Phi, psi and omega in degrees: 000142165353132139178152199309323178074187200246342178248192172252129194213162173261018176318293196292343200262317186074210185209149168221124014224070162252185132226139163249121157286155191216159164196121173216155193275166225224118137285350178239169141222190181186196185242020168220124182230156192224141163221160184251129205240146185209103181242068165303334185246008180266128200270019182208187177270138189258110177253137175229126170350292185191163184219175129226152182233152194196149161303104142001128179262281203167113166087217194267003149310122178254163167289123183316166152079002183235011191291121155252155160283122152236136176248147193251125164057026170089012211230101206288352160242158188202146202219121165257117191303112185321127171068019192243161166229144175233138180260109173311162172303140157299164151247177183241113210214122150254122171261153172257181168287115169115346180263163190295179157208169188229128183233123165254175188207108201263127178236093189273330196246188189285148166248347200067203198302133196240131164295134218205168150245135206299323187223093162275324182068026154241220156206112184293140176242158151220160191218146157315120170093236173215086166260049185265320169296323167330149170228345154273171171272349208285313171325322209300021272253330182221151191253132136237218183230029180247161195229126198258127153070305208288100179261343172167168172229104174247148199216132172214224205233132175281182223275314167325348199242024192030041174310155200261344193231325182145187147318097199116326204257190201281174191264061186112188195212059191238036174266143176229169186234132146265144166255119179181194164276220195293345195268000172276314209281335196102036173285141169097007147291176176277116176302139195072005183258333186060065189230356150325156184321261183328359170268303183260027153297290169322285169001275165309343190251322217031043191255156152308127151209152166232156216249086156263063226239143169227110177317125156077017146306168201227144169264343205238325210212156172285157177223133196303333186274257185298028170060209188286155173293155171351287204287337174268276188000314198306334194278302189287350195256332165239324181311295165338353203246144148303149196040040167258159175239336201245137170221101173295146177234126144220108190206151189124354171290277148357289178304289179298277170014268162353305180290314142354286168295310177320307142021281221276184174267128191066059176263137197318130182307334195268002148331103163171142337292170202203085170257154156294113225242117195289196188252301171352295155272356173277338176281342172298342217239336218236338180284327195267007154290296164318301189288347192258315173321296168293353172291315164284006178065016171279112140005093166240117165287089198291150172236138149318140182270144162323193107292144200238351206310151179050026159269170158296003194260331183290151188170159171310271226268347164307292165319318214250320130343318187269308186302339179263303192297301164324304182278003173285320165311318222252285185260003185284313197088016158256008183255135180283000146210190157197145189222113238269077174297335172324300208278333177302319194268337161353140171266144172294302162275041178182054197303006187276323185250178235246110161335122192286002183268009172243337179297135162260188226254003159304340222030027163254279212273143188277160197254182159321301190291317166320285162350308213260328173308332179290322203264314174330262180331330176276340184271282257249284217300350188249010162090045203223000000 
């Protein structure tokens, strides 16, 4: 949702006779792509000009000769309904598995507060006027590391390609999604590297996977900041997404945390809500995940919360939360596997915190190396 964020962004402000270049790398591939637009937070209709997809170049360069027209409902403009979403037409794009691709979006009228993710760990462009066909960068001039409207990219297979769904759809149902917060989205990677958990999942698996991860979410309550809670999200950010079989949940750090930090002198203002939160109530919220899961005949995977000792998230009810939701994770047997990320990440001699070779220097979030140990344990629990 609109908000100022940890970086400087165009959430509040919006746009008017711009393009945002977008650019996120495609885990599987094929020769038909597609994408979905979402103005969930927006309080008017989002018209948008026009759009195109194109392979990625470098920066905000695309490949010559690979510039697609894309249409909503046969039409090169569209208008997406305040709190609403839209699926573009396919188009015909050959991807490989792991390359980027780039979505501009030519926005001509005023839009007001624009729906965004806050920390993409990519880097978004914008330019003055209508530059959705340019294949140089040179319009793009400012930059940030957020993702505007833009809700997904799906790549499948033409009717030529056996597709398992049709023209368009996805190939088969070996997707998997992780959910989860900022230890999801990938704070504390490298920006432009694509180095998040989930980026080397896809790698090690050569499975699809999407990244459904929001910094500084919550499982039991909403936040002005970090969006809806867990439990309301889960139908559109995983029941929702085509072709998955699999969903990992790691979530729950926050919810104990917050309070925690609240504690301290100066606690971040975008901490809220920060109620004390049991092991009680994170597992009724870890059950009602599982059961809409399993309703969809989906795979649900528990992950261990981290070890956190010396983050602002730490504390006595903190420790003694995480430590009760881990062994319920580990030993109830209601998650159809789990992949026990405590003990991978561990410091040896200090098994409450995070190994410094995995850590980044918050001591919560895992480091590039942290990541690629995360995407390991998760590869080895699903059998890869």
């Amino acid at each position: 949702m609109p908000s100022t964020g940890f970086t400087p962004n165009w959430s509040q402000e919006g746009f008017s006779h711009q393009s945002v270049r977008q650019v996120v790398r495609a885990t599987k591939g094929g020769d038909v792509i597609r994408i979905r637009l979402s103005n969930a937070y927006g309080t008017s209709p989002l018209n948008i000009t026009g759009a195109t997809i194109a392979r990625t170049a470098q920066g905000a360069a695309v490949e010559k000769g690979s510039v697609r027209r894309l249409t909503f409902d046969g039409r090169g403009s569209a208008e997406v309904p305040a709190h609403g979403e839209l699926r573009s037409d396919a188009t015909g794009l050959r991807l490989k598995r792991l390359e980027s691709v780039t979505v501009t979006l030519y926005l001509a009228g005023t839009t007001g507060p624009a729906t965004f993710h806050s920390q993409g760990w990519a880097d978004t462009y914008r330019a003055g006027g209508d530059h959705r066909s340019d294949t140089a960068a040179r319009a793009y001039t400012s930059r940030t590391q957020s993702w505007y409207y833009l809700s997904g990219v799906e790549v499948g297979a033409s009717q030529g390609e056996a597709s398992a769904q049709g023209a368009g759809g996805p190939t088969g149902h070996d997707g998997i999604v992780v959910f989860g917060d900022s230890l999801t989205d990938g704070f504390g990677s490298t920006p432009r590297t694509n180095r998040r958990y989930s980026d080397a999942l896809a790698e090690l698996t050569g499975r699809p996977v999407v990244n459904a991860g929001i910094g500084g979410n919550l499982v039991l309550n909403d936040s002005a900041w970090f969006g809806e809670r867990a439990t309301a999200r889960f139908r559109r950010d995983v029941l929702d997404q085509p072709g998955i079989s699999t969903v990992v949940i790691l979530q729950g750090v926050n919810d104990i945390g917050f309070s925690e930090a609240a504690t301290r002198p100066d606690p971040p203002a975008t901490y809220k809500p920060a109620p004390t939160v049991s092991s009680r109530e994170l597992i009724a919220a870890y059950r009602e995940l599982i059961h809409a899961a399993h309703t969809r005949g989906l795979e649900a995977v528990g992950a261990t919360l981290l070890p956190f000792k010396g983050s602002d998230h730490w504390g006595p009810h903190a420790a003694r939360v995480s430590n009760e939701v881990n062994d319920w994770i580990r030993h109830a047997g209601e998650f159809d596997a789990y992949v026990d990320f405590d003990k991978a990440l561990a410091a040896p001699s200090n098994p409450d915190r995070l190994d410094p070779a995995y850590a980044d220097e918050d001591a919560l979030h895992p480091n590039d190396t942290g990541y690629r140990v995360m995407a390991g344990a998760v590869a080895r629990a699903l059998g890869h």
